[in-house]
Coordinates of C-alpha atoms and ligand atoms in Angstrom, one line a residue:
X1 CA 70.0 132.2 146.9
X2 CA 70.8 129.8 143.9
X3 CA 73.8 130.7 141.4
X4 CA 71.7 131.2 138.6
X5 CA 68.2 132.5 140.0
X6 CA 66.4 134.1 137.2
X7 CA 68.7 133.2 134.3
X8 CA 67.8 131.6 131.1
X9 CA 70.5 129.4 129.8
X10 CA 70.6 127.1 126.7
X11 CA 72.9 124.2 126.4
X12 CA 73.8 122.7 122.9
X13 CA 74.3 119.3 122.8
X14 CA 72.6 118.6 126.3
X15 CA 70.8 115.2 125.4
X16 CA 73.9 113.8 126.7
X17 CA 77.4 113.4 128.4
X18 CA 78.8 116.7 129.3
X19 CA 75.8 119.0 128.6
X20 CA 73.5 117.2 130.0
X21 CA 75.6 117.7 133.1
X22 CA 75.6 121.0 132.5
X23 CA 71.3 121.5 132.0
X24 CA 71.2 119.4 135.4
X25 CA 73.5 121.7 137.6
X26 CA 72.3 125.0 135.7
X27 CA 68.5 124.0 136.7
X28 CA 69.2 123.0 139.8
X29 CA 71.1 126.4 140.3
X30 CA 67.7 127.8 139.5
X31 CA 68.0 128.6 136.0
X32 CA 65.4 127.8 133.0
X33 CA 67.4 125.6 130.3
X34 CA 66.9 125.1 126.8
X35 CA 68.1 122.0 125.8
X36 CA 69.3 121.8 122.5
X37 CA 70.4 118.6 120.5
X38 CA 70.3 117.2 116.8
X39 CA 68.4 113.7 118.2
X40 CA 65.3 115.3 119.7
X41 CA 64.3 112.3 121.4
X42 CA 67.5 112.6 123.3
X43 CA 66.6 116.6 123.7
X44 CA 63.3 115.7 124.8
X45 CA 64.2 112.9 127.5
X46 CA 67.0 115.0 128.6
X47 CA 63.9 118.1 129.4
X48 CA 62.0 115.0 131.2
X49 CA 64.6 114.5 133.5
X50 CA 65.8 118.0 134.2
X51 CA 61.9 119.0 134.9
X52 CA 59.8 121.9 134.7
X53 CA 62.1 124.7 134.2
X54 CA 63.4 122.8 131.1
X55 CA 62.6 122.7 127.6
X56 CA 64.3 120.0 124.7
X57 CA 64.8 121.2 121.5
X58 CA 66.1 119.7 117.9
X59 CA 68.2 121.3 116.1
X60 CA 71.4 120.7 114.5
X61 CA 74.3 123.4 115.4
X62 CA 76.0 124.1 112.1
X63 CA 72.6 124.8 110.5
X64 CA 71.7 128.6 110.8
X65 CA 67.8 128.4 110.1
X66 CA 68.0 125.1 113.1
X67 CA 70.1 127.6 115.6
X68 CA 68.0 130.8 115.0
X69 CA 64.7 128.8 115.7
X70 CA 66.4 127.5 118.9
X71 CA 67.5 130.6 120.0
X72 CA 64.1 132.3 119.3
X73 CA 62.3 129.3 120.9
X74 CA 64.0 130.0 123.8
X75 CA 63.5 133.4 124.3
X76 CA 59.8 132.6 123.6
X77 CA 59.2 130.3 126.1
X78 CA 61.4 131.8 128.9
X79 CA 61.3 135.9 128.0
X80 CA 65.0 136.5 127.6
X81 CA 68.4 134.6 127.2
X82 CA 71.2 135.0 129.2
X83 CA 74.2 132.5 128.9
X84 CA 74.8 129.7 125.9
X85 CA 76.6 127.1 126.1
X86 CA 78.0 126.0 122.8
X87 CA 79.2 122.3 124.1
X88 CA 77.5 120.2 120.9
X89 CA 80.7 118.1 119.5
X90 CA 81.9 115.5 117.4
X91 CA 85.1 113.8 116.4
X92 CA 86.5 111.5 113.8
X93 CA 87.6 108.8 115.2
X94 CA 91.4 108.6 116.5
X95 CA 93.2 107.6 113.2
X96 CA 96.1 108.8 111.1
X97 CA 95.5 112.1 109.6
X98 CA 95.3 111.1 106.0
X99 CA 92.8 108.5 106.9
X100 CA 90.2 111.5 107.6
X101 CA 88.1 112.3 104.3
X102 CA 87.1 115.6 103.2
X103 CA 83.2 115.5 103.6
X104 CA 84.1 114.2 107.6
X105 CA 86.9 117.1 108.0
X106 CA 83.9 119.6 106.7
X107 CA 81.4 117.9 109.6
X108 CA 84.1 118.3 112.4
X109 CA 84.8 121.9 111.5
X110 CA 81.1 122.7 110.8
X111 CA 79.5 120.7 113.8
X112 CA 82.7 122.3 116.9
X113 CA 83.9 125.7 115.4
X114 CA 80.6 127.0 112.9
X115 CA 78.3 126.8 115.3
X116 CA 80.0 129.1 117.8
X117 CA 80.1 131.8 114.5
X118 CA 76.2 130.6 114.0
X119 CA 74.9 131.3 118.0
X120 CA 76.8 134.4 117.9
X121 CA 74.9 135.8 115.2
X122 CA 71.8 134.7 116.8
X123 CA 71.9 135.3 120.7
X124 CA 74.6 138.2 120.5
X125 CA 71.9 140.7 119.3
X126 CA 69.5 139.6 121.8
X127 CA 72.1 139.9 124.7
X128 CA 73.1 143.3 123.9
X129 CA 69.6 144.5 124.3
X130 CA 69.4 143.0 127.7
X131 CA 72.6 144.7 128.5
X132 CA 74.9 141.6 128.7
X133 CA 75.3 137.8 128.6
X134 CA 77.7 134.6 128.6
X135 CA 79.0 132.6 126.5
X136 CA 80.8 129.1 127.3
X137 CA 82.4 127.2 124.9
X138 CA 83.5 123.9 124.9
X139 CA 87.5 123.5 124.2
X140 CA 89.3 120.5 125.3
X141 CA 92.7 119.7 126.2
X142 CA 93.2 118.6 123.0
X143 CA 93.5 122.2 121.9
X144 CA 96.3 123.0 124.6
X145 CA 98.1 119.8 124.2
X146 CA 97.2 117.7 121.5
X147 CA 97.4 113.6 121.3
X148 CA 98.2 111.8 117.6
X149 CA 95.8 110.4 116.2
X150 CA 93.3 113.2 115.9
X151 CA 94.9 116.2 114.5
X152 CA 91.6 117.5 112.7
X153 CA 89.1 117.5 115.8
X154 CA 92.7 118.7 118.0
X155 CA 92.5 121.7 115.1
X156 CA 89.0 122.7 115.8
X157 CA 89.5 122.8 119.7
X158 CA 92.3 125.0 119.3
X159 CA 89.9 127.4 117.2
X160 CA 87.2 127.1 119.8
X161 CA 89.4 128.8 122.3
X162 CA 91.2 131.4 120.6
X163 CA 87.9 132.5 119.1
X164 CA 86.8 132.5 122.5
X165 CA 89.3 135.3 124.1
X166 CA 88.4 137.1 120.4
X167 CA 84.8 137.2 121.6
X168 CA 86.0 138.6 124.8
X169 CA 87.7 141.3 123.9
X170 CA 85.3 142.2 121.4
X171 CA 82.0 141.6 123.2
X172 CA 83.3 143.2 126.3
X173 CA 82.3 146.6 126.0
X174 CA 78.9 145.2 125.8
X175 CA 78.7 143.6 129.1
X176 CA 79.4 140.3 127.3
X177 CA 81.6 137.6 129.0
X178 CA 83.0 134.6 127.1
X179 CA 85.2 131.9 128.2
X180 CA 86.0 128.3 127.3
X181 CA 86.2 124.7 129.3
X182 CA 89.3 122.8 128.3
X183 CA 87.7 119.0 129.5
X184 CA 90.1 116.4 129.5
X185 CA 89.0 112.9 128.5
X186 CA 85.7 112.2 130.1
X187 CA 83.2 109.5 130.9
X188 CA 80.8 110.3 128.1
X189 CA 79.9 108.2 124.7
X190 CA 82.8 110.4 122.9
X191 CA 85.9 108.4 124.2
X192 CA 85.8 105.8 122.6
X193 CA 85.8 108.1 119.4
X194 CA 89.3 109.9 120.8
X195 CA 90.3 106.5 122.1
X196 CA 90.0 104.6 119.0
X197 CA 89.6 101.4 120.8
X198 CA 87.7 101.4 124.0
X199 CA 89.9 98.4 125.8
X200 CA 91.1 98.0 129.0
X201 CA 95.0 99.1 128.1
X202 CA 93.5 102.3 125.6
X203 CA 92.0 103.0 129.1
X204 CA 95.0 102.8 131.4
X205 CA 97.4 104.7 128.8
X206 CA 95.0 107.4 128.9
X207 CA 94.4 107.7 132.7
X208 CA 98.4 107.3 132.9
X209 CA 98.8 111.0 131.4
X210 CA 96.2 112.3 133.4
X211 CA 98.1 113.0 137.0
X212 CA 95.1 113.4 138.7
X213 CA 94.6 109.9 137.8
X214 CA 90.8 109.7 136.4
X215 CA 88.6 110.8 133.5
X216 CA 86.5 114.1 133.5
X217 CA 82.8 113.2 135.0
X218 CA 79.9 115.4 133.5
X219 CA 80.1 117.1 136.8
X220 CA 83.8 118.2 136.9
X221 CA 82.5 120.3 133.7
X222 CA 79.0 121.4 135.2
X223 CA 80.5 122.8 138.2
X224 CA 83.5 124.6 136.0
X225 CA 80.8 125.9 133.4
X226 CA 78.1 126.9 136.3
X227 CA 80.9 129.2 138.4
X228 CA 81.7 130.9 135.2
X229 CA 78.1 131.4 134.0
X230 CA 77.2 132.5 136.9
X231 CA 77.3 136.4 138.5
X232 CA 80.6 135.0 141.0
X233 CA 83.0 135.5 137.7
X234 CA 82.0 138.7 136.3
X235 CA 85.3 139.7 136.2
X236 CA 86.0 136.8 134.5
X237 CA 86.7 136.6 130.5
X238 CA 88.5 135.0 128.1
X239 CA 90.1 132.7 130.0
X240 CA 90.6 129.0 129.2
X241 CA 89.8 127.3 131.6
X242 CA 91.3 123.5 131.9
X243 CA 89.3 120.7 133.4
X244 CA 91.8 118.4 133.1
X245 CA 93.0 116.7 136.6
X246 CA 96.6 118.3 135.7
X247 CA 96.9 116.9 131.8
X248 CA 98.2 119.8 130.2
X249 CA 101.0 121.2 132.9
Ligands
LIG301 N1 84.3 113.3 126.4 C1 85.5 113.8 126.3 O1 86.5 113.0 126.5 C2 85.7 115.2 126.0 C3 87.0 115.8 126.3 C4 87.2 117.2 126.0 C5 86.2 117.9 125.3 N2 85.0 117.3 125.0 C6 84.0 118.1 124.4 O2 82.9 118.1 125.2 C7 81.7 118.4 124.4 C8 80.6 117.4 124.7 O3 81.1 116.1 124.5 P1 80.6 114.7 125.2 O4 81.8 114.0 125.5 O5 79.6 115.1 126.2 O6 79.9 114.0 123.9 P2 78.5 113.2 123.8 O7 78.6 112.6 122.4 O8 78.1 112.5 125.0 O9 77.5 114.5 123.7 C9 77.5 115.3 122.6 C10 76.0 115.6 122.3 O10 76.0 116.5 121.1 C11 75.0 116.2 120.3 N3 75.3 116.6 118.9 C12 76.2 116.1 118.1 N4 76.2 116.8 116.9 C13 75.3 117.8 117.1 C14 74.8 118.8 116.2 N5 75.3 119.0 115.0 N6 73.8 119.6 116.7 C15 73.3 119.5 117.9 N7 73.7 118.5 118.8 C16 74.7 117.7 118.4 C17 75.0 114.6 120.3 O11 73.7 114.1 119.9 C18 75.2 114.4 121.8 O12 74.0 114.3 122.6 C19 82.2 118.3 122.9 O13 82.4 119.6 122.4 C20 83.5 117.5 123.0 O14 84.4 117.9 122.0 C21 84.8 116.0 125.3

């Protein structure tokens, strides 16, 4: 029996790096998957690839009318939705923390901690007339134990997980599990963003203060996010859960 047989799961930012990890393990688990991304070719070639039991989507995650649509596309192409995953995320690039303007502050915020508030809205109602659901949302280790340089994105990862456990506890008596992935720096287009520089000694100094001694793959964070979607960690919620080869001990 596959993890995931006869779920419906949708993926935010899934045209790429971790979540498109994530759509490839779920549907190979046996779930459908809704990828969702703001570059729809991305979405769209990211459904190609996963196959027939996925579907690519636009839509941009701090927009409410963009997330209902997704949500209610999903649930009319595959009858019901059972876990989200709210990975879709951006950074400013690693910088002093003065450097950061306003309007790109607003983005970060609106982009990794609204759209949690916005898919709530949206899928919570439909999961509590199913009788229960998942959420996962994407933290990082930047949240637990935060590197100079960018103190606004660090800020929004450290919302993402205690609005997480809030979910919990509050979702709970509705059959409702949420939990977050706390990723460590990873193989993805994203760190050269958190890097600043993507040389060969940015590179070492980061792996340095990693003990495991390598950056997250998309599949350290698809096989942390599929063993807490699936039925295996019903007990399971709230927790933080770090993929981080040791980084924040
Ligand atoms: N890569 C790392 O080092 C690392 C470490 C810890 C946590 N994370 C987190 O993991 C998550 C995934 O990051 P990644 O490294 O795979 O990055 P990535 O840039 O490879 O993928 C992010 C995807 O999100 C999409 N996206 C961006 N803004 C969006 C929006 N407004 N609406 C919908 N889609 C949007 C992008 O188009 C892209 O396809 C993020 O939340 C990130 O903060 C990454």
């Amino acid at each position: 029996m596959k993890r995931l047989e006869g779920k419906v799961a949708l993926v935010t930012g899934a045209g790429s790096g971790f979540g498109l990890g994530i759509a490839e393990k779920f549907a190979a688990e046996g779930a459908k998957v809704a990828i969702v991304d703001i570059k729809e070719e991305a979405a769209k070639a990211a459904a190609h690839q996963v196959g027939a039991s996925a579907l690519g989507l636009a839509a941009d995650v701090s927009k409410t009318a963009d997330v209902k649509a997704a949500v209610q596309k999903t649930v009319d192409a595959f009858g019901r939705l059972d876990i989200v995953v709210n990975n879709a995320g951006i950074s400013h690039r690693n910088r002093p923390m003065l450097e950061v303007d306003e309007e790109e502050f607003d983005r970060v915020f609106a982009v990794n901690v609204k759209s949690i508030y916005l898919f709530a809205q949206a899928a919570v109602p439909v999961m509590r007339g199913q009788g229960g659901g998942v959420f996962i949302n994407v933290g990082s280790t930047a949240g637990i134990r935060p590197r100079p340089g960018l103190t606004w994105y660090n800020g929004t990862k450290g919302a993402v997980h205690l609005i997480s456990k809030s979910m919990a506890v509050e979702l709970a008596p509705d059959r409702i599990r949420v939990c977050a992935l706390a990723p460590v720096a990873g193989e993805t287009p994203l760190l050269a963003t958190f890097m600043g520089e993507d040389t060969p000694q940015k590179r070492e100094q980061f792996i340095n203060s990693i003990p495991l001694g390598r950056f997250s793959k998309p599949e350290d964070i698809a096989n942390a996010a599929l063993y807490l979607a699936s039925d295996e960690a019903s007990m399971i919620t709230g927790v933080v859960l770090e993929v981080d080869g040791g980084r924040c001990i």
